[in-house]
Short mmCIF file of C-alpha atoms in Angstrom, two decimals:
data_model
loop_
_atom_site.label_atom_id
_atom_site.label_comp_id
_atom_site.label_asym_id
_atom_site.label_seq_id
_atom_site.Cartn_x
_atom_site.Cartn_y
_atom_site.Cartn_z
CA UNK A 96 87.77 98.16 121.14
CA UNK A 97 86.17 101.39 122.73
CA UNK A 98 87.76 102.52 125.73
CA UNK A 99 85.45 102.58 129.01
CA UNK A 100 84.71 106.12 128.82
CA UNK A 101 82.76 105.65 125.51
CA UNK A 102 80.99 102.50 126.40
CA UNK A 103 77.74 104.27 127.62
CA UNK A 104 78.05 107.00 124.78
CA UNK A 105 78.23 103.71 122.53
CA UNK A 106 74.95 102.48 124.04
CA UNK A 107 73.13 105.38 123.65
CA UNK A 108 73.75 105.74 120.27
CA UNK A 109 72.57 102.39 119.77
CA UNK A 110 69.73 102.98 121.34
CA UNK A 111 69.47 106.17 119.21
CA UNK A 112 69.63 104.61 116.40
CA UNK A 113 67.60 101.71 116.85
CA UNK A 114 64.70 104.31 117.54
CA UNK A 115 65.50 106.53 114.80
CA UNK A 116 65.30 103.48 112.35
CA UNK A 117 61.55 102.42 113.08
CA UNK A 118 60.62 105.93 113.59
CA UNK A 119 57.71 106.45 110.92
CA UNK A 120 57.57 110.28 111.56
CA UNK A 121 61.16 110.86 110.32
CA UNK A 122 62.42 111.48 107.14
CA UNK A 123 63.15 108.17 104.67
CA UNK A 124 66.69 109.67 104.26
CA UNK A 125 67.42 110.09 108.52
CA UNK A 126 65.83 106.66 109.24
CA UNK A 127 68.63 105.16 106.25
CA UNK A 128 71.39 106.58 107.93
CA UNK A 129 70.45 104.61 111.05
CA UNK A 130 70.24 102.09 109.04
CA UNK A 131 73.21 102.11 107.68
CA UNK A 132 75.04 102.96 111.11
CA UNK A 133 73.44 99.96 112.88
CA UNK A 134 75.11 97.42 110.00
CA UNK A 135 78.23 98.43 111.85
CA UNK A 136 77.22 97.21 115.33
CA UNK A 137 76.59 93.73 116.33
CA UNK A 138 74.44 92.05 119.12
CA UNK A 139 70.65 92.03 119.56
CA UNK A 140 69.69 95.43 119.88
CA UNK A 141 70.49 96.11 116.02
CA UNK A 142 69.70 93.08 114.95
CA UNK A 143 66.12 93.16 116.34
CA UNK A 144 65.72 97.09 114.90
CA UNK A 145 66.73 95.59 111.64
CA UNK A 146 64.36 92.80 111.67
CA UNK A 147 61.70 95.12 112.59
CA UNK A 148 62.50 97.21 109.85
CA UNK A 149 62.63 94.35 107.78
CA UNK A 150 58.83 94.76 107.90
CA UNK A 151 58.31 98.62 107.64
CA UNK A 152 55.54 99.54 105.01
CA UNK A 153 58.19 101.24 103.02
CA UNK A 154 59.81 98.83 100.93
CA UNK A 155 62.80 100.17 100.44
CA UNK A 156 63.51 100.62 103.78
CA UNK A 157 62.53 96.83 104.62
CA UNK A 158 64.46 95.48 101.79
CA UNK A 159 67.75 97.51 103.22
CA UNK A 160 66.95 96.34 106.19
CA UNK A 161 66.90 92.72 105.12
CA UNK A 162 70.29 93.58 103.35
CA UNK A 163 71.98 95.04 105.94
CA UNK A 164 70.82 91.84 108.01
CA UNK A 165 72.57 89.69 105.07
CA UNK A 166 75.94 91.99 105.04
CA UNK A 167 76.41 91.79 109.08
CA UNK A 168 76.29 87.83 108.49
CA UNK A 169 74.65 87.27 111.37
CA UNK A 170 73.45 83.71 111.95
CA UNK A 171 70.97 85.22 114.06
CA UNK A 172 68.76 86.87 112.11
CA UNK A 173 68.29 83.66 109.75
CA UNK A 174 64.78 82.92 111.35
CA UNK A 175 63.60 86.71 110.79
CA UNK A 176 65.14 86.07 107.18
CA UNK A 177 63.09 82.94 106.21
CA UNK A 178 59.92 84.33 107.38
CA UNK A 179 60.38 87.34 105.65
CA UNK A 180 61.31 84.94 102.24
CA UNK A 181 57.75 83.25 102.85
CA UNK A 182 55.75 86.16 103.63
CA UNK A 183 54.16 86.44 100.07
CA UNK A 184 52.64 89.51 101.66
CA UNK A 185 56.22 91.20 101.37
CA UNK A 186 56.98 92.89 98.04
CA UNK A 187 59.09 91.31 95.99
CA UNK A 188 61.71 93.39 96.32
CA UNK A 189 62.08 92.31 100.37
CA UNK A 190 62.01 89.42 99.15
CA UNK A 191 64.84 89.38 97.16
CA UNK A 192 66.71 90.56 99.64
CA UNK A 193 65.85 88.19 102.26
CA UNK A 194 67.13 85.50 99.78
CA UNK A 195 70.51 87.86 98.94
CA UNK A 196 70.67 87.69 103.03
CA UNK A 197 70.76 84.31 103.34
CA UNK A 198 73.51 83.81 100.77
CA UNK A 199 75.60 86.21 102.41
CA UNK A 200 75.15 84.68 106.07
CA UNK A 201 76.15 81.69 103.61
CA UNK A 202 75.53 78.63 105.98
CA UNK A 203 74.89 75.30 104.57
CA UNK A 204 71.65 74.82 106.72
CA UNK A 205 70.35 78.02 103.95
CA UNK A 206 69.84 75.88 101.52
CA UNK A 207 66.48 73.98 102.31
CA UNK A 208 65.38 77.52 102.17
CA UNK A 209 66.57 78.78 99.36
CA UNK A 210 65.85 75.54 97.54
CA UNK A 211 61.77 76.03 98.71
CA UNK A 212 61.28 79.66 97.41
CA UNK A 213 63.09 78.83 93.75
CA UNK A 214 60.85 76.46 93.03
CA UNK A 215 57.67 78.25 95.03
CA UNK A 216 58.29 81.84 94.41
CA UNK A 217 56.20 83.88 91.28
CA UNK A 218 58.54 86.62 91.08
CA UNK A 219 61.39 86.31 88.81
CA UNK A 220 63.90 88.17 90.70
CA UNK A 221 63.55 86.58 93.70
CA UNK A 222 63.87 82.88 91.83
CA UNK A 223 67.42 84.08 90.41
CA UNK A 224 68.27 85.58 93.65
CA UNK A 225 67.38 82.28 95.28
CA UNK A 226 69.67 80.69 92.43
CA UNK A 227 72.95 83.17 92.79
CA UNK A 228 72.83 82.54 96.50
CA UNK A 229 72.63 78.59 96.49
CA UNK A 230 75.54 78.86 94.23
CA UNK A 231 77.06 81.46 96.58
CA UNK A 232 77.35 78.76 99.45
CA UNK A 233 78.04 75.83 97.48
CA UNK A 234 80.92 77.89 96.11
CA UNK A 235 82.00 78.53 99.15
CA UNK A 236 82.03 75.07 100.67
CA UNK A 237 84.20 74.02 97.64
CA UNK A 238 86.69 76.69 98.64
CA UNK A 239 86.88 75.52 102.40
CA UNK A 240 87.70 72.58 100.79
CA UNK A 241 90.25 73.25 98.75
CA UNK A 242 91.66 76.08 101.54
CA UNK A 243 91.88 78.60 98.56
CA UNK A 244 89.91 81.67 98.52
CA UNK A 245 88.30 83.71 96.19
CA UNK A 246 84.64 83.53 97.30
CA UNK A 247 86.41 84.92 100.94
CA UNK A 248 88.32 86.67 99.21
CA UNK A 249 87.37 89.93 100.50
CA UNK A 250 85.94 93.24 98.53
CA UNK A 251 88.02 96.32 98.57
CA UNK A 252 84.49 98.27 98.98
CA UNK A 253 84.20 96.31 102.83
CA UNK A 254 80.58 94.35 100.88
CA UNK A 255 79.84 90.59 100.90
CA UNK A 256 78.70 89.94 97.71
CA UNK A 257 76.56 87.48 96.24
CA UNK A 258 79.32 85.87 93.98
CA UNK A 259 82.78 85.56 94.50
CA UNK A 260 85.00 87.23 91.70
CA UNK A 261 86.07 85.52 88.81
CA UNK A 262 89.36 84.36 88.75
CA UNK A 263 92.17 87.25 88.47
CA UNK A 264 93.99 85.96 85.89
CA UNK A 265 91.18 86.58 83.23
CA UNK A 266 91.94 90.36 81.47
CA UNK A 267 88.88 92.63 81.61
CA UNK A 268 88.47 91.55 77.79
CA UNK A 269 87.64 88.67 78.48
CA UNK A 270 85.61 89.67 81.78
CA UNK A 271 83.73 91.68 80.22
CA UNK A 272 82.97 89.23 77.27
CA UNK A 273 81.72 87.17 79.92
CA UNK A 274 79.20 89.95 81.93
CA UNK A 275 77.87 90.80 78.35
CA UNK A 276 77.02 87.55 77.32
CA UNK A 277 73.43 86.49 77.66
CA UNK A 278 73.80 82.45 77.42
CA UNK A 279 76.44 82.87 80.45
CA UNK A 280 74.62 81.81 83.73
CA UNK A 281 73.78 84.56 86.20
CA UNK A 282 76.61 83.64 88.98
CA UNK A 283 79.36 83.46 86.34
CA UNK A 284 78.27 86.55 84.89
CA UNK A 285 77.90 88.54 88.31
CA UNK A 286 81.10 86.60 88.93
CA UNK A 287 83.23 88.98 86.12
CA UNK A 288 81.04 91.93 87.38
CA UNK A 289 82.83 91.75 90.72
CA UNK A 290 86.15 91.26 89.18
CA UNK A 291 86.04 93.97 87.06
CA UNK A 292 85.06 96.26 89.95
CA UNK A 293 87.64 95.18 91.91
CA UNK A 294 90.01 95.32 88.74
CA UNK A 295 89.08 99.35 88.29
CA UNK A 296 90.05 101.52 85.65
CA UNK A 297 88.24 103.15 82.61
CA UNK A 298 88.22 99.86 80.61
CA UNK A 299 87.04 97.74 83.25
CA UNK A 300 84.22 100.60 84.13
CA UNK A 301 83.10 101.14 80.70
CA UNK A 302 82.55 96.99 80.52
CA UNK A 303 80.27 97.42 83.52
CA UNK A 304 78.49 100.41 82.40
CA UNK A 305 77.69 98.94 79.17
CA UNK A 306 76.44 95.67 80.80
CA UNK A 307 73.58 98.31 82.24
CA UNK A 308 71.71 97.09 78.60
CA UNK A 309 71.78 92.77 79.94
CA UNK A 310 68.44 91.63 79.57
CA UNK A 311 68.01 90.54 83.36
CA UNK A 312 66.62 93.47 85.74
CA UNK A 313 68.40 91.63 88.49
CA UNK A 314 71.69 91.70 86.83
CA UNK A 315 71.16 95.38 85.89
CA UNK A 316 70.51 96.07 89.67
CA UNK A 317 73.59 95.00 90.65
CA UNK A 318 75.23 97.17 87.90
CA UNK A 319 73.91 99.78 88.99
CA UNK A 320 75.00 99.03 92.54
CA UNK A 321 78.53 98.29 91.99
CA UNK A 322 78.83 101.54 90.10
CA UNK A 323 77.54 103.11 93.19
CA UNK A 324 80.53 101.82 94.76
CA UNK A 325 83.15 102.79 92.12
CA UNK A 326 81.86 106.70 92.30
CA UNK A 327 82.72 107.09 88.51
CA UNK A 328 81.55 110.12 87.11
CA UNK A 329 81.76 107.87 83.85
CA UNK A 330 78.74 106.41 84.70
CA UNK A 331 76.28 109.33 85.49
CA UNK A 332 74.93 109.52 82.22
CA UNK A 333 73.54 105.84 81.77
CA UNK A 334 72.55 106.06 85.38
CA UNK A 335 70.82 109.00 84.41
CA UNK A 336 69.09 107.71 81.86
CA UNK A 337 68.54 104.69 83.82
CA UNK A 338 66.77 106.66 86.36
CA UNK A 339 64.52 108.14 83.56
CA UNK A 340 63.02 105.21 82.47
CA UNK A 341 59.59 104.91 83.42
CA UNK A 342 59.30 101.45 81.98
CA UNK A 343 62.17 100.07 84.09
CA UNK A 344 62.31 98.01 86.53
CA UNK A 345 61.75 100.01 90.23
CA UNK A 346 64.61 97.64 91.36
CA UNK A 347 67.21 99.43 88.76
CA UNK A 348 65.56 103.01 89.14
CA UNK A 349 66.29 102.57 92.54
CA UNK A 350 70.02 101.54 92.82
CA UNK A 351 70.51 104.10 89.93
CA UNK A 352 69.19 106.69 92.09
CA UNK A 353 71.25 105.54 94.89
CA UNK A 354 74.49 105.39 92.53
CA UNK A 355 74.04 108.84 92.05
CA UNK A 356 73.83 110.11 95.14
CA UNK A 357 77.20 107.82 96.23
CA UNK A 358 78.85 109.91 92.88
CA UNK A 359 77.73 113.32 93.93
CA UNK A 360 77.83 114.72 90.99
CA UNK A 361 75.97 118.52 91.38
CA UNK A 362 74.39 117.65 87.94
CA UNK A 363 72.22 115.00 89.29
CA UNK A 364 70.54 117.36 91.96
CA UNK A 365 67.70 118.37 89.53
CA UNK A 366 67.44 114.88 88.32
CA UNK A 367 66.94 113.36 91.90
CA UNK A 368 64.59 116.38 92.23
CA UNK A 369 62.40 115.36 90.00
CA UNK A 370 62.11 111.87 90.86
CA UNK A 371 61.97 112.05 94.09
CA UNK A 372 57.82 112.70 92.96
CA UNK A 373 58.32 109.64 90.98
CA UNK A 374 54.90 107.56 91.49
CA UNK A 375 56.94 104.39 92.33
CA UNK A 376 57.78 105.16 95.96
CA UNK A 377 60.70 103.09 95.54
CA UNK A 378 62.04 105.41 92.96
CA UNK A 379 60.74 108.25 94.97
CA UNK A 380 62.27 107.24 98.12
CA UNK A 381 65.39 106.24 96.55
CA UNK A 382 66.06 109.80 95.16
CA UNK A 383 65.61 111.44 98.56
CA UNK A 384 67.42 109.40 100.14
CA UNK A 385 70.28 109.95 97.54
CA UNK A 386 69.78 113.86 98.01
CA UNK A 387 70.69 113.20 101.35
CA UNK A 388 74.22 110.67 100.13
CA UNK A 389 75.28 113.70 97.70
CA UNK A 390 74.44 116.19 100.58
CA UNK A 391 76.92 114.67 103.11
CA UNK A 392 79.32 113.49 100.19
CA UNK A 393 79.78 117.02 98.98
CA UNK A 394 79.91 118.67 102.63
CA UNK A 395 82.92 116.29 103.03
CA UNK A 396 80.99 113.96 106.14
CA UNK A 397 80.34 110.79 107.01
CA UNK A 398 76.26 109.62 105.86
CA UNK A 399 76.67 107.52 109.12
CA UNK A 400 76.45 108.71 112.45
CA UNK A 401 80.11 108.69 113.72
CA UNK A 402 83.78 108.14 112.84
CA UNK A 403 85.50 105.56 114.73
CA UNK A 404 88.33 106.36 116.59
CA UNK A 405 90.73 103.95 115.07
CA UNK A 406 91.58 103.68 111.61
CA UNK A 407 90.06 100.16 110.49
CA UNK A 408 93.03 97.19 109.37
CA UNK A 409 92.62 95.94 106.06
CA UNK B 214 96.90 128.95 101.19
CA UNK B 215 99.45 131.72 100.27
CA UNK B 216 102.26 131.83 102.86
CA UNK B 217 104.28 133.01 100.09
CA UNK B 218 107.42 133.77 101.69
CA UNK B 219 107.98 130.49 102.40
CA UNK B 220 107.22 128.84 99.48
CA UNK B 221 109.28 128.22 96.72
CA UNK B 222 107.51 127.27 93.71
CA UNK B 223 108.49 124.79 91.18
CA UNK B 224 107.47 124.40 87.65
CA UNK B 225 107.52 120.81 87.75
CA UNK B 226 105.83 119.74 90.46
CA UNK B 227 103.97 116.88 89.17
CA UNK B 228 102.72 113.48 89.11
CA UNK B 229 106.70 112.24 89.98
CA UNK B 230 106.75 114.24 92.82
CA UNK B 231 103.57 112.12 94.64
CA UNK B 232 102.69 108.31 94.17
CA UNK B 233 99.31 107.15 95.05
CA UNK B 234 98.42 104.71 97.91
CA UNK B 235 94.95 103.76 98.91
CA UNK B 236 93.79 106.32 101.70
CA UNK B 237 92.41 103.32 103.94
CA UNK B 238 96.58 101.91 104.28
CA UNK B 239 97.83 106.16 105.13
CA UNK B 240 98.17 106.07 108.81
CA UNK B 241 99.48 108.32 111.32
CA UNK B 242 102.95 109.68 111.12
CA UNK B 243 103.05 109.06 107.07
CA UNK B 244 102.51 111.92 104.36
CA UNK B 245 99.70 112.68 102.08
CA UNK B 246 98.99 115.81 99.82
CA UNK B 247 96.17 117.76 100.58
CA UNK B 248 95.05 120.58 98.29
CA UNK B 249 98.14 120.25 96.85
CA UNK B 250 100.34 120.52 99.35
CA UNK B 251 102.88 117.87 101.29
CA UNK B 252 101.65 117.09 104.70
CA UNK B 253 102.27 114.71 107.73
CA UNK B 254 99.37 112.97 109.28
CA UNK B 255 98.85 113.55 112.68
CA UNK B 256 95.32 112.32 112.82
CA UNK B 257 93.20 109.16 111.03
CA UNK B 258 89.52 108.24 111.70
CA UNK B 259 87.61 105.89 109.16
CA UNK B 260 83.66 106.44 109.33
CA UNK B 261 82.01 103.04 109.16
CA UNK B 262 80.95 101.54 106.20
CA UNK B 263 77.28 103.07 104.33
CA UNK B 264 75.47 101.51 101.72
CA UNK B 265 78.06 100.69 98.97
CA UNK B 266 80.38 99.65 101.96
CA UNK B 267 83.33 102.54 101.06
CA UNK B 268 84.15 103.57 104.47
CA UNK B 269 85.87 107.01 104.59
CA UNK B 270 88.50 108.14 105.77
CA UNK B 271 89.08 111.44 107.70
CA UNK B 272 92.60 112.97 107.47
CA UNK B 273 94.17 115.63 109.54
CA UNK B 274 97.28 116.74 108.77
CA UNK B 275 100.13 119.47 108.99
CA UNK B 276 101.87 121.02 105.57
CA UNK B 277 105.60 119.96 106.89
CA UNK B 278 106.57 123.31 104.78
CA UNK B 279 104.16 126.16 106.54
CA UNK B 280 102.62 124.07 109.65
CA UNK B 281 99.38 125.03 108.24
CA UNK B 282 96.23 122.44 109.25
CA UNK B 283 94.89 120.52 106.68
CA UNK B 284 91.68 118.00 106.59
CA UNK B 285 90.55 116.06 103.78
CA UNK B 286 88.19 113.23 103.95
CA UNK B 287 88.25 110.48 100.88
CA UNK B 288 86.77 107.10 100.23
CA UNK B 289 89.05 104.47 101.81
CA UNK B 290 89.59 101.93 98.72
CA UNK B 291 90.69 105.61 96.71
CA UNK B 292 93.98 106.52 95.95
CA UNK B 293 95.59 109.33 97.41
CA UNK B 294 98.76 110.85 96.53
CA UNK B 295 101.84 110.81 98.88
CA UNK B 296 104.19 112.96 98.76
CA UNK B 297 107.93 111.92 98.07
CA UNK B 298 109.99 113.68 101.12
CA UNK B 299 113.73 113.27 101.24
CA UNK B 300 116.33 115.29 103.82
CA UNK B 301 119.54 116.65 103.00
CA UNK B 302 122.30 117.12 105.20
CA UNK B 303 124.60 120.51 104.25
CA UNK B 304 127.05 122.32 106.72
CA UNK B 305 125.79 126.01 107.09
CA UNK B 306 128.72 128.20 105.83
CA UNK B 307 126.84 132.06 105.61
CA UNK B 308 123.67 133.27 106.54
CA UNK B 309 123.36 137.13 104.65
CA UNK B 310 121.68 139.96 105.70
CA UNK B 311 118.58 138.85 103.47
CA UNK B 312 118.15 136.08 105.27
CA UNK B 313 119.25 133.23 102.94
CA UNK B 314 121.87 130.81 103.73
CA UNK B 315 124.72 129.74 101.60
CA UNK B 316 125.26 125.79 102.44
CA UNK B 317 128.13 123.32 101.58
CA UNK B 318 127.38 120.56 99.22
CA UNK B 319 128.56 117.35 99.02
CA UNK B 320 130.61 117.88 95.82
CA UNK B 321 131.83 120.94 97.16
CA UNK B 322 130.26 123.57 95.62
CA UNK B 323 127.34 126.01 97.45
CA UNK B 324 123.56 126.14 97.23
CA UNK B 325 122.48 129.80 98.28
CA UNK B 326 118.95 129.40 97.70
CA UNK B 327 116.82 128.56 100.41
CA UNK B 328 116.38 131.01 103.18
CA UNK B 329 116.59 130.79 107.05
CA UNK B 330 113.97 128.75 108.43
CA UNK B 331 110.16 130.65 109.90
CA UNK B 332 110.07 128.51 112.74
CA UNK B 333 110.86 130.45 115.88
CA UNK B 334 112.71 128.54 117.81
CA UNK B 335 114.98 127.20 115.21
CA UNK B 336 115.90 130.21 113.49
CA UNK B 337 117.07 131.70 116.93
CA UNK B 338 118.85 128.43 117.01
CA UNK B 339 120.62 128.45 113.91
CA UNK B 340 121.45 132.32 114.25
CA UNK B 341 123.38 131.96 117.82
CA UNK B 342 125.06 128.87 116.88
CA UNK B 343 126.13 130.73 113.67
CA UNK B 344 127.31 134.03 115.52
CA UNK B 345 128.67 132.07 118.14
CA UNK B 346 130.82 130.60 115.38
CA UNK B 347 130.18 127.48 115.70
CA UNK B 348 130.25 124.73 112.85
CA UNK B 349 126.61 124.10 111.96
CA UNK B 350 124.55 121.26 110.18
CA UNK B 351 121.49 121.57 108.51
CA UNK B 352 118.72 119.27 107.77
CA UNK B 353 117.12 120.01 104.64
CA UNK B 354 113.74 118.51 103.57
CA UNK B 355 111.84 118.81 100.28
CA UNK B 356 108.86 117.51 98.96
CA UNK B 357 106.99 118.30 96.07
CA UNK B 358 109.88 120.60 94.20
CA UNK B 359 109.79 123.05 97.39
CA UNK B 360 112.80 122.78 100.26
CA UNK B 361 113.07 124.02 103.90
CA UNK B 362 115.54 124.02 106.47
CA UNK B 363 113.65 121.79 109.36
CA UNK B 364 116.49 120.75 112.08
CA UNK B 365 119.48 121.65 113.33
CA UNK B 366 121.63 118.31 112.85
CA UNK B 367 124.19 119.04 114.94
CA UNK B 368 126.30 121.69 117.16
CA UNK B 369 129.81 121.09 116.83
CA UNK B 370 132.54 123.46 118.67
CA UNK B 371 134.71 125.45 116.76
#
């Protein structure tokens, strides 16, 4: 894919990056944009930076770390993963994202794992997470069998995500009946989520916006996340408020924080501000690092490291 | 952004003019507006993918009315808007001393509003084929309610 005069510029920047990643003395923010430039390389130099990171004594740099891991569906790093699972040492939150990993990487021998930590695990998000995933591979084996695809089928935003979108034919009425309704099981719910994303449009944003008040803080995380991806300004003022909310979950603070630093709204500058001295240092992490998203978003560059040279092929 | 003697503004340039297309399919060689304005896109990089997976996508590209560079950079799975270009073909019968250009239309009748062309090259063109009196075609393209003489179809002798 590169041409020979850019393979050694290509390895240095790996090697870069890997550095930059585990490099305690930088700022949260630099050491997330290695991050986030290593999930677009493959072979063992990333993937061992990552699984290092996976253990860094910030958490939220660990627990992106485990997701990036999930979302470059390497088989590879599945050891790394189920250690990490286990290691009740880990906060929860690497935890959940361990168990998000291994649904992504999606491969059938996952499931002894999975199955272990929902029965084992004390923390509630990382029991649903456990449960979304073993549904997110058994979902997908039914689709290999049936040679149809709509757990493959794959997300306009470039994520794997832990469920597959509902079915298209379903109107964003009735999706969003479905993400707002509490007896609904969490995969069938998450399910609509991801179709309504995908389905865009004020309606279909609105649904997902208001779906920030479900009763699970896992579901709300997600929310939170996928409006990150959308970039609607509709959104800043829940996520706001979101963000606000001392009695939230640091899970939600944190994607909302996030969110708003993918929307870039100039309004949310002050807010990040102040949280970023949020006593959580999730939440306090999160907002730097989101400084840093609006920062680049606004300037008009890339939060990663480098432009390819080829446009990608959808 | 003001070249404004080459620009000939229209009231309704609007939402019929463009129609949107998701940045991530706009490659090289294809149109896109930037700040307003029709351009061809000599350039396309997409960043890798961050945290909510958008990649971006980096555009460079030249207004096909003033050759002016543009760059814009938007989310790949966003719509931008492309510009609808069409080109007209008109025989050149006058070019007056103000420098527009009375052509022939297809049902006959004139158009005398657009003026000679800025490019260099072209205008020199278009100016010794005319005094040399020979029978000159046009290529006309417009985008976006604004038109320009771009090529020099064809040199025919007297």
């Amino acid at each position: 894919m590169e041409s020979n005069g850019s393979v050694s510029s290509m390895v240095n920047l790996e090697k870069f990056l890997c550095e930059r990643l585990v490099d305690q003395s930088q700022p949260i923010s630099e050491r997330f944009r290695a991050l986030f430039s290593l999930r677009n390389l493959k072979g063992p130099g990333p993937r061992n930076a990552l699984i290092l990171a996976s253990r860094d004594s910030s958490n939220l740099l660990a627990h992106e770390a485990a997701f990036a891991l999930g979302q470059m569906q390497d088989a590879e790093a599945i050891p790394a993963l189920e250690s990490v699972l286990n290691d009740m040492s880990l906060h929860p939150i690497v935890r959940h994202e361990a168990a998000e990993a291994l649904g992504a990487i999606g491969l059938a021998g996952n499931v002894n794992i999975l199955k272990k930590s929902l029965s084992s695990d004390p923390a509630q998000e990382v029991r649903e997470t456990c449960e979304l995933a073993l549904k997110r591979i058994e979902d997908m084996s039914n689709v290999d069998a049936e040679n149809q695809s709509s757990t493959t089928e794959k997300s306009p935003f470039m994520s794997v995500d832990p469920a597959g979108p509902a079915a298209s034919f379903s109107s964003v009425h009735q999706l969003r009946q479905v993400l707002l309704d509490e007896t609904k099981g969490m995969y069938e719910r998450y399910a609509a989520l991801f179709a309504l994303r995908n389905h865009g449009g004020e309606e279909a944003v609105s649904a997902i916006v208001d779906s920030l008040s479900a009763s699970s803080a896992l579901l709300r995380h997600e929310v939170a996340y996928v409006l990150g991806q959308l970039q609607s300004k509709t959104a800043l003022a829940t996520l706001s408020k979101v963000l606000r909310d001392v009695n939230e979950h640091p899970m939600v603070r944190h994607e909302a924080a996030e969110a708003l630093g993918s929307i870039a709204d100039e309004q949310s500058i002050a807010l990040l501000e102040e949280f970023s001295k949020d006593p959580e240092p999730i939440v306090a992490q999160s907002c730097e690092v989101a400084l840093s998203m609006l920062e680049f978003e606004n300037s008009g560059k890339s939060f990663e490291f480098f432009f390819t040279q080829d446009p990608l092929v959808h | 952004m003001s070249d404004e003697e080459h620009h000939f503004e229209s009231s309704d340039a609007g939402a019929s003019k463009t129609y949107p297309q998701q940045a991530g399919t706009i490659r090289k060689n294809g149109y896109i507006v930037i700040k307003n304005r029709p351009c061809k896109v000599v350039e396309v990089s997409t960043s890798k993918t961050g945290k909510h997976g958008h990649a971006k996508c980096h555009f460079v590209a030249i207004d096909i009315f003033t050759s002016k560079k543009l760059e814009d950079i938007v989310p790949s799975s966003h719509n931008c808007d492309v510009p609808h270009v069409n080109r007209t073909d008109y025989q050149l019968i006058d070019i007056s001393e103000d420098g527009y250009v009375s052509l022939l239309t297809d049902n006959g009748s004139t158009k005398d509003d657009l003026k000679l062309p800025n490019d260099d090259t072209l205008l020199q063109q278009i100016k010794s084929g005319f005094d040399d009196g020979k029978d000159l075609v046009v290529s006309v393209m417009s985008a976006m309610g604004e038109e320009q003489i771009n090529a020099l179809k064809d040199i025919g002798p007297k």
